[in-house]
CSV table of C-alpha atoms in Angstrom, one decimal:
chain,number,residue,atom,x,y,z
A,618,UNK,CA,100.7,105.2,97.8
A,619,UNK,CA,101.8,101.8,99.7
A,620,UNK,CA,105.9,101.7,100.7
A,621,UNK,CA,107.9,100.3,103.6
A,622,UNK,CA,110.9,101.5,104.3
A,623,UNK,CA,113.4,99.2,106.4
A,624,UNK,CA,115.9,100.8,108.2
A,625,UNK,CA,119.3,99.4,108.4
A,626,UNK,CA,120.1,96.6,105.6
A,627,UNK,CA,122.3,94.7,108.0
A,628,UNK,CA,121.7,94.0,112.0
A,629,UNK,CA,124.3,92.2,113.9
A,630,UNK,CA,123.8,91.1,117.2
A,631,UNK,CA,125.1,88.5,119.9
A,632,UNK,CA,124.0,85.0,120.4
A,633,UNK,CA,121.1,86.0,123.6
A,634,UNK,CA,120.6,89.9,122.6
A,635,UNK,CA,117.9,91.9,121.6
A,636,UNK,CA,117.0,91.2,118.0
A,637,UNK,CA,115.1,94.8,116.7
A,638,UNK,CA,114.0,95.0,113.1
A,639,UNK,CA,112.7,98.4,111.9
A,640,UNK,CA,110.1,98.7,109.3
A,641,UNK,CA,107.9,101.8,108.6
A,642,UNK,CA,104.8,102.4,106.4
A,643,UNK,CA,103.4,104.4,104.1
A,644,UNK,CA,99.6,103.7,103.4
A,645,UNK,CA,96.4,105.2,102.1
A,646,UNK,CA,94.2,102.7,103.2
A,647,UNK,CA,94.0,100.6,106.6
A,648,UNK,CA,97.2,99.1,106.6
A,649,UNK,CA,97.7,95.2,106.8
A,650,UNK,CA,101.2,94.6,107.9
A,651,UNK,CA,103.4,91.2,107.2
A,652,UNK,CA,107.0,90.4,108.2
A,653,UNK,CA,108.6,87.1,105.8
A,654,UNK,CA,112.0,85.7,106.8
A,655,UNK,CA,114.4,84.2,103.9
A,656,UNK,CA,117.1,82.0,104.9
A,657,UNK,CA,119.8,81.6,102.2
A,658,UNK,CA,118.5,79.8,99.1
A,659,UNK,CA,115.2,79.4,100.0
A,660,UNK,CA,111.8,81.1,99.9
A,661,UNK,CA,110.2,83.3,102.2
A,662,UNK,CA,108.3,82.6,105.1
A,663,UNK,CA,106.1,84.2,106.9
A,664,UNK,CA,107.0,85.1,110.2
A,665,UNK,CA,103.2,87.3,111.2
A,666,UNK,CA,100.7,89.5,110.2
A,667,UNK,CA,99.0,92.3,111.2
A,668,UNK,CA,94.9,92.1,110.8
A,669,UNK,CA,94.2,95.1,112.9
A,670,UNK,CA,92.7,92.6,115.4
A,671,UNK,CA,95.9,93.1,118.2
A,672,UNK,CA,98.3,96.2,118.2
A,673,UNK,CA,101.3,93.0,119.6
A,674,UNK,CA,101.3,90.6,117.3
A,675,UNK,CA,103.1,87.3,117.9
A,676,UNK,CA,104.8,85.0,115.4
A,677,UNK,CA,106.9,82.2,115.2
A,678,UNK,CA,110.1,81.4,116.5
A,679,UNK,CA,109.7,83.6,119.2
A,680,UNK,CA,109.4,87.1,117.1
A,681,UNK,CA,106.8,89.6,117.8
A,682,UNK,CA,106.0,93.0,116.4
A,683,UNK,CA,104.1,96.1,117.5
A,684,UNK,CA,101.6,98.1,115.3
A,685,UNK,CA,102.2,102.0,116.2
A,686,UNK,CA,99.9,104.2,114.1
A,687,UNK,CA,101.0,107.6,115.5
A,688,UNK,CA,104.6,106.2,114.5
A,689,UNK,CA,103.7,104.7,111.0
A,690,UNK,CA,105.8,101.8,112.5
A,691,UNK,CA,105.5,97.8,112.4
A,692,UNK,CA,108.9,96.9,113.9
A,693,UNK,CA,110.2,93.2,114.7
A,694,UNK,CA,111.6,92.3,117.8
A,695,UNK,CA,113.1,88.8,119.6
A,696,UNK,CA,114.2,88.9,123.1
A,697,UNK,CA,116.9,86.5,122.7
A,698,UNK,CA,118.5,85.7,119.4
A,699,UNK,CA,119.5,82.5,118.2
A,700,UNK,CA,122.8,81.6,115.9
A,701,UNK,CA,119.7,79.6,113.7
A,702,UNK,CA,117.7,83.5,113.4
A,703,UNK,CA,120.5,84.2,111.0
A,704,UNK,CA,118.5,85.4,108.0
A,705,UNK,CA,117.0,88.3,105.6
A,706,UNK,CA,113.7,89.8,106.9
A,707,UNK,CA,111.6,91.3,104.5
A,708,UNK,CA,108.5,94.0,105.6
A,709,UNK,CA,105.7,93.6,103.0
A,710,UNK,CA,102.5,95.8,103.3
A,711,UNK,CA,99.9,94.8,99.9
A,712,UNK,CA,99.3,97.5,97.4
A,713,UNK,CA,96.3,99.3,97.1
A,714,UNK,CA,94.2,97.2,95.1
A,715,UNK,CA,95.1,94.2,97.0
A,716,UNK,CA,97.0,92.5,94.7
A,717,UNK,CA,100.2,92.3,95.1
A,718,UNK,CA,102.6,93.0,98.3
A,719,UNK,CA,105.0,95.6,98.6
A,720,UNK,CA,107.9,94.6,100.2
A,721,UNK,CA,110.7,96.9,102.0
A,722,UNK,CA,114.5,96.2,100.2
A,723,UNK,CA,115.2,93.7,103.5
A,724,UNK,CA,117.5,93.5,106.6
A,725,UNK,CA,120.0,90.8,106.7
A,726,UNK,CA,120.2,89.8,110.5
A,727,UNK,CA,124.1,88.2,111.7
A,728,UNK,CA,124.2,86.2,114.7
A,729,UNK,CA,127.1,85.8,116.5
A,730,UNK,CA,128.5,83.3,119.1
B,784,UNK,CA,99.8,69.6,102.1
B,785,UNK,CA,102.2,70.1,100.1
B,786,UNK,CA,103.5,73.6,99.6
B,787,UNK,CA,104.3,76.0,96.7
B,788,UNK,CA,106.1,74.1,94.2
B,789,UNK,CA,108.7,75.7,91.4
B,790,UNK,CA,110.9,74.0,88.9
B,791,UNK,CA,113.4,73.8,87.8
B,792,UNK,CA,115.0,75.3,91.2
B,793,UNK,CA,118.6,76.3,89.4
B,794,UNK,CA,118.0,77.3,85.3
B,795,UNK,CA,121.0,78.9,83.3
B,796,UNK,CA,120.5,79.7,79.9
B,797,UNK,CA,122.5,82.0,77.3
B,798,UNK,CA,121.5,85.0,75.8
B,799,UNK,CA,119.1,84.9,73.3
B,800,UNK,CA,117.2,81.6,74.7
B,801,UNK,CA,114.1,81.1,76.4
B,802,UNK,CA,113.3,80.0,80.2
B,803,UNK,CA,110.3,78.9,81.1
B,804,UNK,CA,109.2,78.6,84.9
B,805,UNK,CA,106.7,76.7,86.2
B,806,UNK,CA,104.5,77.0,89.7
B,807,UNK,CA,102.0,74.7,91.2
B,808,UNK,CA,100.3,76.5,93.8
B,809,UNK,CA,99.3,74.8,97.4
B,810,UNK,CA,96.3,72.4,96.7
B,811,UNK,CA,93.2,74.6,97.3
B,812,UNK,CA,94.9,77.6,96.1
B,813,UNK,CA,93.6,79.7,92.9
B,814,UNK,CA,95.7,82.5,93.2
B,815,UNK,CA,99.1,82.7,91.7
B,816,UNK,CA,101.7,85.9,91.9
B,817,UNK,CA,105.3,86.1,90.9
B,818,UNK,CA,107.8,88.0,92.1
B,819,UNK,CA,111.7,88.7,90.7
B,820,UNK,CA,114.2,89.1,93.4
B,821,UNK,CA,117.4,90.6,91.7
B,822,UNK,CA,120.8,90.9,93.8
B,823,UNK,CA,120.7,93.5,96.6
B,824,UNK,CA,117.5,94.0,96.3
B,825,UNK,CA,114.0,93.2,97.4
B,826,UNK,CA,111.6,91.3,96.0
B,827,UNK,CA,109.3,93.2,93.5
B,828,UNK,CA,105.7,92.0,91.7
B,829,UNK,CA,105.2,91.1,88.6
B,830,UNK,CA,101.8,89.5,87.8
B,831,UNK,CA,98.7,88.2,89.6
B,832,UNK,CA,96.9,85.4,88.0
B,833,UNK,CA,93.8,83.5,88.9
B,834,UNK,CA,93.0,80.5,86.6
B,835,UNK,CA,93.1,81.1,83.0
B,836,UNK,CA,93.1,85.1,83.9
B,837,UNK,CA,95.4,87.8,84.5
B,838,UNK,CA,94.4,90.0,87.2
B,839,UNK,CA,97.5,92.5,87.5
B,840,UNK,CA,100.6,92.3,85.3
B,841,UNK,CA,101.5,96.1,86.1
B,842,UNK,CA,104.6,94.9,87.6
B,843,UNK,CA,105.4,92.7,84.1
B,844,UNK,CA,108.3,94.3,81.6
B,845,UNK,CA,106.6,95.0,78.8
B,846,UNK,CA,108.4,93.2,76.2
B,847,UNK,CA,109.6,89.5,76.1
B,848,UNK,CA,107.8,88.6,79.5
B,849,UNK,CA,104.6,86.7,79.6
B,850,UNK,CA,102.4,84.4,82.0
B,851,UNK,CA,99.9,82.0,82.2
B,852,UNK,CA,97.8,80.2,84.6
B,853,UNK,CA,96.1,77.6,82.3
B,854,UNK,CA,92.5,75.6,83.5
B,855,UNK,CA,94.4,72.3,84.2
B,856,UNK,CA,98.6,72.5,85.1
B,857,UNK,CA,101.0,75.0,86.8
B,858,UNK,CA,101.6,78.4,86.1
B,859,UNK,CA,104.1,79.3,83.4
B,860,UNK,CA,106.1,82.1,83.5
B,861,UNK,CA,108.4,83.0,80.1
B,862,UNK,CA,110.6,84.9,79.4
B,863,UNK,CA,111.5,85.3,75.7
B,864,UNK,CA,115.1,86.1,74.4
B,865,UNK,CA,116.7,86.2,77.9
B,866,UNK,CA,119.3,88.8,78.5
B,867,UNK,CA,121.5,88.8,81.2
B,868,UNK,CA,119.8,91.9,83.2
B,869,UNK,CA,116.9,88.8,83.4
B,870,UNK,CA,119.5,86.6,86.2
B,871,UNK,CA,117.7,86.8,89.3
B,872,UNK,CA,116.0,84.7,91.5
B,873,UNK,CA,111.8,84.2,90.7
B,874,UNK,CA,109.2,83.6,93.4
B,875,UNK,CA,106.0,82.1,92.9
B,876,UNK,CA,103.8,82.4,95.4
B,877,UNK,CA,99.7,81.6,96.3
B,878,UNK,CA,96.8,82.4,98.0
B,879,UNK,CA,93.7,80.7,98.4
B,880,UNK,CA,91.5,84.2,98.1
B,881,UNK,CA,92.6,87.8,97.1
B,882,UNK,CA,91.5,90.8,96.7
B,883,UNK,CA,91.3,90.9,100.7
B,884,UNK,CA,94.5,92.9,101.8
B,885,UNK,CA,95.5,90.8,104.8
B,886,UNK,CA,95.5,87.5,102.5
B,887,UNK,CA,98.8,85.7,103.2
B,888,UNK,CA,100.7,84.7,100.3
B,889,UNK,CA,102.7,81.3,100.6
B,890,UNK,CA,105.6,81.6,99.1
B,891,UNK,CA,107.8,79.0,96.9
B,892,UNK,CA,111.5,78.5,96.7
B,893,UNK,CA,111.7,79.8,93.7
B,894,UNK,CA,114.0,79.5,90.6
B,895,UNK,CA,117.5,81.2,90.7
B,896,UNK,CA,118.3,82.1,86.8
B,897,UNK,CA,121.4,82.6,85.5
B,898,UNK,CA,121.8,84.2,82.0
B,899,UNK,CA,125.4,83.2,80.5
């Protein structure tokens, strides 16, 4: 069966640190991996996907994440965060017939100055 | 382009009413899913429609919650009798193609419901 699992339901970091996200997977099929970002009262975004075509996978805004089969891991990373980063990330992976996506219950990220 | 659209964004109705939701998807787009995000949680499906079909509604409660994606207009979603366990916020969200697993869904802004 298709789950993500997202360790850590709240990340707080300083303005300039290392932003790390972790999301695992659990998947019977080749898995297709996608990280969304909500920022309060909105909708979800996508931030990128993973197509099996690149193990490092860049998105916007300067987040990237790294495919790791032998680790069932897809986690998101920034070098640097930003006080506008501030946000709920959501790991999404679809189900099995393709027709729906399963998301992980979402890390909130804090920025502080 | 325009993206996903939703209205009303804010609905608050009392127990025992009826809210209907409504989602146009991105022009081009045939493929409509909802979702129901509910406090401290994630965001879980409901149904998948194409255009005058359901496709999945395994994620759909089984009594007072229907959907529709006619031929011509947006997608309804309704919920009959509202209670308030149903106050949460609703996604709408399309995709131009499914059944391919590394289709991106676009996502609306959805419609936070409150249930007095």
């Amino acid at each position: 069966a298709q789950s993500v699992t997202q360790l850590g339901s709240h990340v707080s970091v300083s303005e300039g640190a290392l932003v790390l996200l972790r999301c695992n997977y659990s998947s019977s099929v080749p898995p297709y991996l996608f990280w969304y970002v909500q920022y309060p009262n909105q909708g979800l975004q996508l931030l990128l996907k993973y197509t099996s075509a690149a193990t490092l996978v860049k998105g916007i805004n300067g987040f990237e994440a790294e495919f790791k089969k032998s680790e069932t891991s897809f986690h998101l990373t920034k070098p640097s965060a930003h006080m506008s980063d501030a946000a709920e990330y959501f790991c999404a992976v679809p189900n099995q017939a393709g027709t729906a996506l399963i998301f992980g219950k979402g890390t909130t990220l804090s920025v502080s100055s | 382009n325009a993206g996903v659209m939703q209205n009303p964004r804010h609905l608050v109705r009392r127990r025992g009413q009826e809210a209907r939701l409504r989602c146009s998807p991105m022009k081009g787009h045939s493929h409509v899913y909802w979702y129901r995000q509910l406090p401290e949680e994630g965001l879980k499906f409901m149904v998948y429609l194409q255009k005058e079909n359901i496709i999945d509604e395994s994620g759909m409660p089984k009594e007072r919650f229907s959907a529709e994606f006619p031929k011509e207009g947006p997608s309804i979603l309704r919920i009959q009798q509202v209670v308030r366990g149903d106050s949460a916020a609703y996604f709408c969200a399309s995709s131009p193609t499914s059944g391919e697993y590394q289709e991106t869904q676009y996502f609306g802004p959805g419609t936070r419901l409150l249930v007095l």
